Backbone as numpy.savetxt, mean C-alpha at the origin, in Angstrom:
# Nx Ny Nz CAx CAy CAz Cx Cy Cz
-32.71 -15.11 11.17 -31.47 -15.71 11.52 -30.27 -16.03 10.31
-30.81 -16.26 10.10 -29.78 -16.57 8.65 -29.23 -15.67 8.33
-29.94 -14.84 7.97 -28.69 -13.08 7.66 -27.96 -12.74 8.56
-28.62 -12.91 9.69 -27.56 -13.11 11.04 -26.43 -13.65 10.87
-26.73 -15.06 10.63 -25.03 -15.52 10.20 -24.52 -15.54 9.47
-25.35 -15.20 8.18 -24.25 -14.07 6.22 -23.25 -13.30 6.52
-24.41 -11.81 7.71 -23.74 -10.94 7.61 -22.52 -11.32 8.56
-22.26 -11.74 10.16 -21.72 -11.85 10.74 -20.40 -12.54 10.23
-20.61 -14.25 8.61 -20.49 -13.80 8.64 -18.74 -12.91 7.11
-18.99 -11.94 6.70 -18.80 -11.30 6.30 -17.39 -10.26 7.21
-17.94 -9.89 8.52 -17.51 -9.63 9.55 -15.85 -10.06 9.84
-16.69 -11.47 10.06 -15.39 -11.68 9.99 -14.05 -12.40 9.17
-14.92 -13.07 7.78 -14.07 -12.75 6.94 -12.89 -11.04 6.92
-13.78 -10.51 6.83 -13.15 -8.81 6.56 -11.92 -8.28 7.32
-12.67 -8.85 8.40 -11.39 -8.53 9.97 -10.68 -9.46 9.35
-10.94 -10.32 9.44 -9.55 -11.99 9.25 -8.60 -10.86 7.90
-8.61 -10.59 7.33 -8.28 -9.53 5.80 -7.61 -8.88 6.63
-8.22 -7.40 7.31 -7.45 -6.97 8.72 -6.50 -7.33 8.80
-6.15 -7.94 9.61 -5.63 -9.24 10.29 -3.93 -9.55 9.66
-5.00 -10.11 8.70 -3.45 -10.43 7.46 -2.36 -9.65 7.53
-3.63 -8.26 6.61 -2.28 -7.13 6.26 -2.08 -6.22 7.83
-2.44 -6.37 9.00 -1.43 -5.64 9.87 -0.18 -6.35 10.63
-0.29 -7.57 10.52 0.98 -8.35 10.35 1.78 -8.19 8.93
1.54 -8.28 8.03 1.86 -8.50 6.96 3.39 -6.55 7.18
2.44 -5.63 8.30 3.49 -4.03 7.92 4.33 -4.79 9.25
3.86 -5.35 10.72 4.33 -5.44 11.74 5.70 -6.05 10.70
5.50 -6.79 10.24 6.65 -8.25 9.87 8.10 -7.48 8.95
6.98 -6.09 8.81 8.49 -4.80 7.61 8.54 -4.34 8.13
8.86 -4.32 9.89 8.66 -3.13 10.26 10.17 -2.33 9.66
11.28 -4.04 9.49 12.63 -4.05 10.59 13.13 -3.72 7.75
12.17 -4.21 7.13 12.67 -3.73 5.45 12.90 -2.55 5.46
14.04 -1.74 4.54 13.84 0.00 3.79 12.79 -0.13 3.19
12.97 0.94 3.27 11.89 1.91 2.14 11.15 0.48 2.35
10.09 0.10 2.86 8.49 -0.80 3.14 7.27 0.19 3.02
6.66 -0.05 1.94 4.99 1.02 2.45 4.05 0.90 3.63
3.49 0.37 4.72 2.77 -0.42 4.63 1.27 -0.22 3.84
0.17 -1.76 4.10 -0.83 -1.19 3.56 -1.95 -0.68 5.01
-3.35 -0.51 4.50 -4.44 -0.01 5.39 -6.00 -0.24 4.22
-6.35 -1.52 5.26 -7.90 -1.39 4.53 -9.19 -1.03 4.40
-9.61 -0.39 3.65 -10.43 0.37 3.62 -12.11 -0.78 3.43
-13.37 -0.57 3.97 -14.12 -1.55 3.74 -15.69 -0.30 3.97
-16.22 -1.83 3.16 -17.62 -0.56 2.37 -19.24 -1.55 2.69
-20.45 -1.05 3.39 -21.44 -1.35 3.67 -22.35 -2.04 1.97
-22.01 -3.88 3.04 -22.72 -3.70 1.40 -24.63 -4.00 2.25
-25.72 -3.78 1.22 -26.70 -4.41 0.96 -27.43 -4.49 0.19
-29.04 -5.21 0.86 -29.71 -6.15 -0.59 -30.19 -5.28 -0.74
-30.80 -4.77 -1.95 -31.60 -3.91 -2.56 -33.04 -5.63 -2.68
-34.17 -4.18 -2.17 -35.56 -5.34 -2.95 -35.47 -6.90 -2.05
-34.80 -6.52 -1.40 -34.80 -8.86 -0.57 -36.57 -8.98 -0.20
-36.42 -10.35 0.21 -38.42 -10.73 0.49 -38.59 -10.28 1.38
-37.74 -9.80 2.85 -37.82 -9.64 4.04 -38.64 -7.82 4.61
-37.56 -7.35 2.62 -38.17 -5.20 3.23 -39.26 -5.91 2.68
-39.74 -6.28 1.23 -40.74 -5.85 0.83 -41.67 -6.27 1.08
-41.98 -7.36 2.34 -42.68 -7.87 2.92 -42.65 -7.07 4.49
-41.85 -6.52 4.99 -41.99 -5.19 5.80 -42.58 -3.89 4.90
-42.46 -4.02 4.00 -42.46 -2.54 2.99 -44.50 -2.86 3.06
-44.86 -4.54 3.03 -46.39 -3.95 2.78 -46.65 -3.83 3.84
-46.49 -4.15 5.39 -47.12 -4.44 6.24 -46.95 -2.45 6.52
-46.10 -1.93 6.28 -45.16 -1.09 6.58 -46.53 0.37 5.15
-47.10 -0.64 3.89 -48.33 0.60 3.80 -49.37 0.77 4.03
-50.00 -0.57 5.22 -51.17 -0.46 5.82 -51.61 0.97 6.59
-49.86 1.22 7.16 -50.20 2.15 8.23 -50.18 4.07 7.38
-50.61 4.68 8.40 -50.82 6.04 7.84 -50.07 6.92 6.83
-49.12 6.92 7.12 -48.07 7.51 7.09 -47.85 7.31 5.19
-47.11 8.55 4.79 -47.74 7.92 3.08 -46.21 7.87 2.62
-44.84 8.16 3.66 -43.50 8.71 2.75 -43.06 6.55 2.95
-42.17 5.84 2.95 -42.01 5.16 2.69 -40.87 4.47 3.65
-40.83 4.40 4.63 -39.34 3.54 5.28 -38.80 2.95 4.51
-36.91 3.62 4.72 -35.99 3.43 4.17 -35.96 1.82 4.75
-36.26 1.19 5.43 -36.07 -0.51 5.10 -36.77 -0.65 4.54
-37.81 -0.21 3.69 -38.65 -0.98 2.73 -38.01 -1.03 1.30
-36.81 -0.81 1.59 -36.10 -0.92 0.31 -34.68 -1.64 0.09
-34.48 -0.74 1.89 -33.33 -1.62 1.05 -32.60 -2.75 2.96
-31.25 -3.91 2.54 -31.13 -4.42 4.48 -29.52 -4.30 4.16
-29.25 -3.92 5.57 -27.57 -4.19 5.37 -27.03 -6.01 5.35
-26.18 -6.33 4.59 -26.10 -7.65 4.46 -24.38 -7.61 4.47
-24.22 -7.05 5.83 -22.91 -7.40 5.83 -21.25 -5.87 5.93
-20.45 -6.74 5.03 -19.47 -5.79 5.23 -18.79 -6.32 3.99
-18.27 -4.85 3.17 -17.04 -5.80 1.99 -15.34 -5.03 2.27
-14.13 -5.38 2.20 -13.34 -4.76 2.12 -13.36 -3.95 1.16
-12.90 -3.05 0.65 -13.09 -2.50 -0.61 -12.06 -2.08 -1.50
-11.04 -2.16 -0.87 -9.80 -1.91 -1.11 -8.89 -2.12 0.23
-7.13 -3.10 -0.58 -5.93 -2.53 0.29 -5.66 -1.74 -0.36
-5.54 -0.39 0.44 -4.83 0.95 0.01 -3.11 0.83 0.36
-1.94 0.88 0.19 -1.18 1.11 -0.15 -0.78 2.55 0.52
0.35 3.13 1.69 0.75 4.57 1.75 2.15 4.60 2.01
2.36 6.22 1.07 3.43 6.21 0.45 4.29 7.45 1.50
3.19 7.85 3.27 3.98 8.55 3.50 4.94 8.23 3.69
6.44 9.45 3.76 8.11 8.56 3.93 8.93 8.35 5.23
9.94 7.82 4.89 9.26 6.65 6.43 11.10 7.74 6.95
11.37 6.88 7.88 12.62 7.52 9.32 13.97 7.33 7.74
14.76 8.62 7.91 15.96 8.52 7.11 17.19 7.61 8.33
17.28 6.26 7.26 18.72 5.73 7.90 20.08 6.84 7.55
20.90 6.97 8.11 21.71 7.16 7.76 23.73 5.68 7.32
23.77 5.24 6.52 25.00 4.17 6.64 26.13 4.71 5.65
26.07 5.87 5.17 27.23 6.32 4.79 27.51 5.53 3.97
26.81 4.97 3.17 27.64 4.23 2.15 27.36 4.81 0.39
27.83 4.90 -0.44 27.84 6.02 -1.46 26.95 5.48 -2.62
26.98 4.31 -2.47 25.49 3.67 -3.10 24.38 3.97 -2.42
23.46 3.91 -1.23 22.43 4.23 -1.19 22.88 5.12 -1.10
20.68 5.65 -1.40 20.28 6.57 -1.82 18.92 6.92 -0.90
18.15 7.33 -0.55 16.29 7.35 -0.38 16.39 8.62 -1.26
14.38 9.50 -0.98 13.49 10.78 -1.87 12.61 10.42 -0.43
13.53 12.05 -0.24 13.36 13.05 0.48 12.18 13.01 0.16
10.56 12.76 0.09 9.23 13.41 -0.37 9.00 12.39 -1.80
8.03 13.33 -2.38 7.27 12.53 -3.50 8.68 12.25 -4.69
7.73 11.31 -5.41 8.35 10.57 -6.16 9.43 9.31 -6.53
9.88 8.55 -7.71 10.11 6.72 -7.94 11.50 7.34 -8.70
12.49 6.38 -9.33 12.89 6.83 -9.60 12.90 5.30 -10.38
13.14 5.08 -11.86 12.51 3.79 -13.04 13.91 3.48 -13.25
13.18 2.84 -13.19 14.55 1.46 -14.06 14.09 0.00 -15.16
14.01 -0.79 -15.08 13.97 -1.69 -16.50 13.92 -3.43 -16.08
12.50 -2.94 -15.69 12.63 -5.10 -15.29 13.36 -6.61 -16.94
13.37 -6.50 -16.78 14.44 -7.97 -17.32 13.38 -8.45 -18.49
12.00 -8.26 -18.81 11.55 -8.39 -19.75 11.27 -6.96 -20.37
11.72 -5.68 -19.93 11.91 -4.74 -20.61 10.40 -3.71 -19.98
9.97 -4.35 -19.29 8.70 -3.19 -19.01 9.07 -2.54 -17.83
8.70 -0.99 -17.24 8.90 -0.39 -16.61 8.97 -1.51 -14.95
9.43 -0.02 -14.28 8.93 -0.31 -13.42 9.12 0.58 -12.03
9.15 0.92 -10.57 9.86 1.95 -10.34 9.80 1.95 -8.59
11.32 2.30 -7.92 11.22 1.75 -7.13 11.81 3.52 -6.34
11.71 2.91 -4.43 11.90 4.15 -4.13 13.17 4.75 -3.20
14.27 4.48 -4.43 15.28 4.23 -3.78 15.78 2.73 -3.18
16.88 3.25 -2.14 17.27 2.28 -1.19 18.59 1.65 -2.14
19.05 0.47 -1.49 20.52 0.57 -2.10 20.92 0.06 -3.40
22.00 1.03 -3.93 22.31 -0.03 -5.42 23.51 -0.41 -5.67
24.28 -0.60 -7.02 25.23 -1.33 -7.07 25.76 -1.23 -8.23
27.08 -1.30 -8.93 27.27 -1.66 -9.57 27.84 -2.59 -10.32
27.39 -2.49 -11.44 27.11 -4.29 -12.13 28.85 -4.22 -13.19
28.74 -5.62 -13.89 30.28 -6.32 -13.93 30.64 -4.70 -15.10
29.86 -4.61 -16.38 29.99 -3.86 -17.16 29.40 -2.69 -16.25
29.78 -2.26 -15.51 29.57 -0.49 -14.74 28.37 0.42 -15.09
27.03 -0.52 -15.15 25.99 0.47 -14.80 25.78 -0.28 -13.96
24.96 0.81 -13.71 24.54 1.58 -12.39 22.46 0.56 -11.84
22.74 0.13 -11.16 21.48 -0.75 -11.11 20.75 -1.86 -9.38
19.76 -1.77 -9.18 18.98 -1.93 -8.00 20.13 -2.91 -7.42
19.93 -3.88 -6.68 20.67 -5.05 -5.52 20.06 -5.61 -6.65
18.69 -6.03 -7.02 18.07 -6.89 -7.31 19.01 -7.22 -8.47
19.16 -6.25 -9.73 19.78 -6.08 -10.64 18.95 -4.98 -11.48
18.22 -4.90 -11.18 17.35 -4.02 -12.27 18.32 -2.66 -12.68
18.21 -2.80 -14.18 18.97 -1.34 -14.62 18.04 0.34 -14.42
18.91 1.08 -13.95 18.17 2.84 -13.66 18.34 2.87 -15.66
16.77 3.44 -15.20 16.34 3.88 -17.18 17.61 4.63 -17.24
17.36 5.66 -16.33 18.91 6.81 -16.26 20.42 6.36 -17.80
20.59 4.73 -17.12 21.04 4.50 -17.90 22.48 4.46 -17.66
22.82 5.04 -16.41 23.61 4.94 -16.44 25.60 4.26 -16.20
26.75 5.09 -16.32 27.94 3.62 -16.65 28.76 4.26 -15.29
29.08 3.69 -14.68 30.58 4.13 -13.91 31.55 2.96 -14.32
32.53 4.10 -14.74 33.84 3.43 -16.02 34.98 3.11 -14.39
35.36 2.39 -15.05 36.31 1.36 -14.23 37.31 2.33 -13.46
37.56 1.95 -12.31 38.54 2.34 -11.66 38.51 4.15 -10.57
37.30 4.33 -10.73 36.49 5.49 -9.66 36.36 4.88 -8.47
37.25 5.28 -7.92 36.85 5.33 -6.08 35.76 6.22 -5.80
35.58 7.25 -6.40 34.64 7.96 -5.21 33.40 8.22 -6.68
31.99 7.89 -5.84 30.32 8.33 -6.68 29.62 9.22 -4.98
29.34 9.69 -6.09 28.24 11.07 -5.36 27.14 11.45 -6.67
26.60 11.47 -5.67 25.04 11.45 -6.26 24.04 12.78 -5.25
23.92 14.16 -5.89 23.61 15.33 -5.69 22.01 15.20 -5.53
21.67 16.06 -4.64 20.67 16.29 -3.96 18.78 16.48 -5.66
19.74 16.69 -6.31 19.42 16.84 -8.35 19.45 15.83 -8.84
20.33 15.15 -8.19 20.10 13.70 -9.20 21.27 13.91 -9.68
22.14 14.57 -9.78 23.87 15.04 -10.96 24.38 12.80 -10.13
24.58 12.82 -11.30 25.32 11.31 -10.47 26.73 11.94 -11.16
28.30 12.05 -9.88 29.75 12.26 -10.22 30.79 11.05 -9.32
31.71 10.88 -9.96 32.58 10.06 -9.98 34.06 10.50 -10.21
35.47 9.69 -9.19 36.89 10.82 -9.82 36.97 9.42 -9.52
38.84 9.27 -10.14 39.38 8.46 -9.98 40.33 8.03 -8.97
40.21 8.85 -8.04 41.65 9.69 -7.01 40.97 11.05 -5.97
41.69 11.28 -5.20 41.06 12.36 -4.28 41.47 13.57 -5.11
42.48 13.09 -6.68 43.31 14.49 -6.84 42.89 14.28 -8.20
41.76 13.20 -8.13 41.27 13.86 -10.40 40.51 14.69 -9.97
40.12 15.55 -11.16 39.06 16.50 -10.72 37.39 15.07 -11.48
36.13 15.45 -11.18 34.67 15.12 -10.93 34.93 14.86 -12.82
33.91 13.91 -12.87 33.29 13.41 -14.57 31.94 13.48 -13.55
31.40 14.42 -14.63 29.97 14.02 -14.52 29.48 12.45 -15.04
28.94 11.90 -14.97 28.14 10.75 -15.61 26.51 10.43 -16.28
26.10 11.48 -15.57 24.18 11.74 -15.87 23.50 11.80 -14.81
22.45 11.90 -14.81 21.59 12.05 -13.32 19.56 11.19 -13.46
20.24 11.10 -12.32 18.70 10.87 -11.79 16.97 11.39 -11.91
16.82 11.34 -13.44 15.48 11.61 -12.77 14.70 10.60 -12.15
14.04 11.50 -11.68 12.69 11.26 -10.77 11.07 11.61 -11.50
10.44 10.57 -11.23 8.62 10.60 -11.38 8.01 10.46 -10.43
6.35 10.79 -10.56 5.60 10.32 -9.79 4.07 10.69 -10.46
3.04 10.18 -9.39 1.45 9.51 -9.62 0.69 10.66 -9.71
-0.26 11.35 -10.51 -1.24 11.52 -9.52 -2.08 10.59 -8.50
-1.81 9.41 -9.00 -2.61 8.86 -7.58 -2.01 7.50 -7.67
-0.72 7.60 -6.40 0.37 6.48 -6.11 0.13 6.41 -5.48
-0.95 5.44 -4.73 -1.65 4.57 -3.87 -2.37 3.54 -5.09
-2.88 4.48 -5.86 -2.98 3.48 -6.83 -1.55 2.20 -7.34
-0.56 2.62 -7.41 0.35 1.73 -7.86 -0.17 0.41 -7.13
0.67 -0.85 -8.47 0.60 -2.37 -8.03 1.97 -2.55 -7.54
1.87 -3.23 -6.20 3.14 -3.64 -5.72 3.40 -4.58 -6.39
4.91 -5.28 -6.69 4.85 -6.15 -7.79 5.92 -6.91 -6.42
6.62 -5.64 -5.33 7.49 -6.67 -3.96 9.10 -6.54 -4.97
9.82 -6.49 -3.62 11.14 -6.59 -3.52 10.98 -4.38 -3.37
10.30 -4.18 -3.03 10.34 -2.52 -3.83 9.90 -1.97 -4.32
9.92 -2.74 -5.43 9.29 -2.52 -6.70 7.65 -1.67 -7.13
7.60 -1.29 -7.64 5.82 -0.74 -8.28 5.97 -0.83 -9.61
4.56 -0.97 -10.57 3.60 -0.47 -11.33 3.02 0.39 -11.64
2.65 1.04 -12.67 1.64 1.28 -12.82 0.00 0.83 -13.34
-0.73 1.49 -12.95 -1.85 0.60 -13.25 -2.96 1.47 -13.83
-4.30 0.93 -14.11 -5.67 2.62 -14.27 -5.64 2.86 -13.50
-5.21 3.16 -11.90 -6.22 4.09 -10.45 -4.44 4.39 -10.78
-3.57 4.31 -10.99 -2.16 5.12 -10.89 -2.13 6.56 -11.66
-2.56 5.68 -12.77 -2.55 6.89 -13.80 -1.57 7.18 -14.31
-0.95 7.73 -15.93 0.34 8.53 -16.26 1.92 9.06 -15.34
2.98 7.99 -14.86 4.41 8.33 -14.02 4.49 9.89 -15.35
4.88 11.05 -14.33 5.14 12.34 -14.21 6.79 12.90 -14.19
7.04 12.72 -15.05 8.52 13.01 -15.49 9.61 14.59 -14.64
10.44 14.57 -14.17 10.61 15.73 -13.25 12.16 15.13 -13.08
13.11 16.80 -12.12 14.41 16.04 -12.04 14.33 16.63 -9.86
14.64 15.80 -9.13 15.14 15.70 -8.14 15.12 17.42 -7.75
14.22 17.60 -6.35 14.32 18.23 -5.35 12.74 20.23 -7.16
12.40 19.50 -8.16 11.49 20.66 -8.63 10.26 20.13 -8.79
9.06 21.79 -8.77 7.82 20.97 -9.30 8.04 20.14 -8.32
7.63 19.98 -7.00 7.43 19.24 -6.59 7.69 17.74 -5.99
8.72 17.34 -6.67 9.29 16.39 -6.86 10.27 16.79 -5.19
10.81 15.08 -5.08 11.36 15.34 -3.86 13.00 15.40 -3.60
13.70 15.57 -2.80 14.71 16.06 -3.36 15.87 14.33 -2.91
16.85 14.43 -3.59 17.87 12.38 -3.41 18.86 13.03 -1.60
19.16 11.92 -1.12 19.87 12.02 0.28 21.03 10.74 -0.27
21.91 11.35 -0.30 23.46 9.51 -0.89 23.10 9.28 1.26
23.99 8.51 0.59 24.16 8.08 2.35 22.87 7.63 2.94
22.42 7.56 2.32 20.74 7.51 3.51 20.16 6.15 3.05
19.01 5.40 3.26 18.05 4.87 3.52 17.09 5.43 3.69
16.11 5.05 2.70 14.13 5.09 3.66 14.16 3.79 4.60
14.17 4.43 6.29 12.83 3.31 6.96 11.49 2.51 6.29
11.29 1.44 7.08 9.18 1.58 6.47 8.87 2.64 6.78
8.03 2.97 6.43 6.94 4.12 7.46 5.20 3.12 8.31
5.75 2.05 8.41 5.27 1.28 9.98 5.25 2.23 11.21
4.30 2.83 12.15 4.43 2.51 13.08 3.58 1.62 14.05
4.57 1.66 15.23 4.24 0.02 15.95 2.71 0.67 16.51
2.78 1.80 16.90 1.79 1.85 18.06 0.49 1.52 17.74
-0.07 2.55 16.21 -0.49 2.30 15.14 -1.20 0.65 14.77
0.04 0.46 14.50 -0.50 -1.31 13.91 -0.94 -2.22 15.51
-0.86 -2.26 16.42 -0.81 -1.84 17.30 -2.44 -2.10 17.73
-2.64 -0.62 17.78 -3.92 0.06 18.46 -4.45 -0.99 16.77
-4.60 -0.62 15.88 -5.22 -1.03 14.89 -5.74 -3.17 14.91
-4.79 -3.30 15.43 -4.89 -4.51 15.57 -6.09 -5.65 16.62
-5.64 -4.49 17.74 -6.51 -4.23 19.18 -8.29 -4.50 18.16
-8.28 -3.15 18.10 -9.65 -3.77 16.62 -10.43 -3.84 16.15
-9.80 -4.63 15.54 -9.87 -5.51 14.06 -9.83 -6.64 15.41
-9.41 -7.10 16.20 -9.68 -8.26 17.06 -11.23 -8.10 17.72
-11.04 -6.76 18.02 -12.30 -6.90 19.72 -13.39 -6.90 17.78
-13.39 -5.88 16.81 -14.46 -6.37 15.50 -14.58 -7.98 15.33
-13.93 -8.53 15.49 -13.98 -10.04 14.90 -14.49 -10.55 16.03
-14.12 -10.46 17.06 -15.22 -10.55 18.17 -16.50 -10.46 18.29
-16.74 -9.83 18.09 -18.25 -9.07 18.09 -18.95 -9.95 17.10
-18.45 -10.41 16.60 -18.90 -10.91 15.04 -18.95 -12.47 15.48
-18.18 -12.78 16.40 -18.27 -14.06 16.42 -19.52 -14.72 17.78
-19.75 -13.49 18.63 -20.65 -12.77 19.55 -22.13 -13.64 18.67
-22.04 -12.81 17.68 -23.45 -12.57 16.72 -23.24 -14.19 16.24
-22.72 -14.55 15.85 -22.92 -16.26 15.02 -23.69 -17.22 16.25
-22.95 -16.65 17.37 -23.57 -17.43 18.65 -24.93 -17.02 19.19
-25.08 -15.92 19.14 -26.31 -15.54 19.20 -27.94 -16.32 18.83
-27.39 -16.22 17.55 -28.28 -16.91 15.93 -28.11 -18.43 16.63
-26.96 -18.56 16.44 -27.44 -20.21 17.10 -28.27 -20.35 17.75
-27.67 -20.17 19.24 -28.92 -19.95 20.23 -30.12 -19.97 19.68
-30.05 -18.65 19.21 -31.70 -18.86 18.65 -32.88 -19.82 17.66
-31.70 -19.89 17.01 -31.97 -21.22 15.40 -32.36 -22.33 16.90
-31.68 -22.85 17.87 -31.98 -23.81 18.36 -32.96 -24.27 19.75
-33.53 -22.38 20.35 -34.50 -22.33 20.70 -35.26 -22.91 19.53
-35.93 -22.41 18.16 -36.53 -22.35 17.55 -37.10 -23.63 16.90
-35.89 -24.24 17.41 -36.16 -26.10 16.92 -36.80 -27.00 17.62
-36.63 -26.22 19.19 -37.57 -26.67 20.22 -38.02 -26.22 20.74
-39.16 -25.39 19.05 -40.72 -25.15 20.44 -41.27 -26.35 20.01
-41.54 -26.81 19.34 -43.09 -28.34 19.46 -42.43 -28.70 20.84
-41.66 -28.74 20.99 -41.49 -30.08 22.28 -42.59 -29.31 23.46
């Protein structure tokens, strides 16, 4: 009976994290570039438990020579194996701003953090810093180290990442540099830093550099931002399933408590 209580408790804890993850997805539906998270579960097993040994001893008295699986292990509930990030591309949202860009496909922009470490962004709204450097809205400088000279009125970013500018409609275009992209063998293993930034981990592997639009890299779309890849219907369905699973575990706790109460009253 106590095992049933503990098993139900693992189910309640796991579904609580599931609901919290879904809640965060729904809260960020309007956040540009947000990537939804998904909880993965794994079953727990007690190896060689006392109850299993007892059951195995009883089974040994039977005519069968094959050991029952129940004599070796008992289910012990559920645990969260991982909370993975889905990097499916969100819907393109047109803004018309020359400093807005999205990556249509695989790839990340590499930025330099204030402490000198590397981080990776899916794009979004850029800005020109006071020194002319092209940065993210939060002020992280792009690894490409592109500087926009004073007096430039027009700025274009090509599908291949080439950045050009000109001082007036009559002036010639000046090429300022190119924005390279990087990708990962397992982008789901990237660690989120918040604010649309990620960093590498052992699970993600090292970054692979390339040119936008080539060798599997996505292309760059200027004047667009990537919307969140959260689908309202999918999240609602997941929320209902998590709620039903939580309720089922609660029912198990209630049933176990009633059975324990009956056992306590046997001597009456």
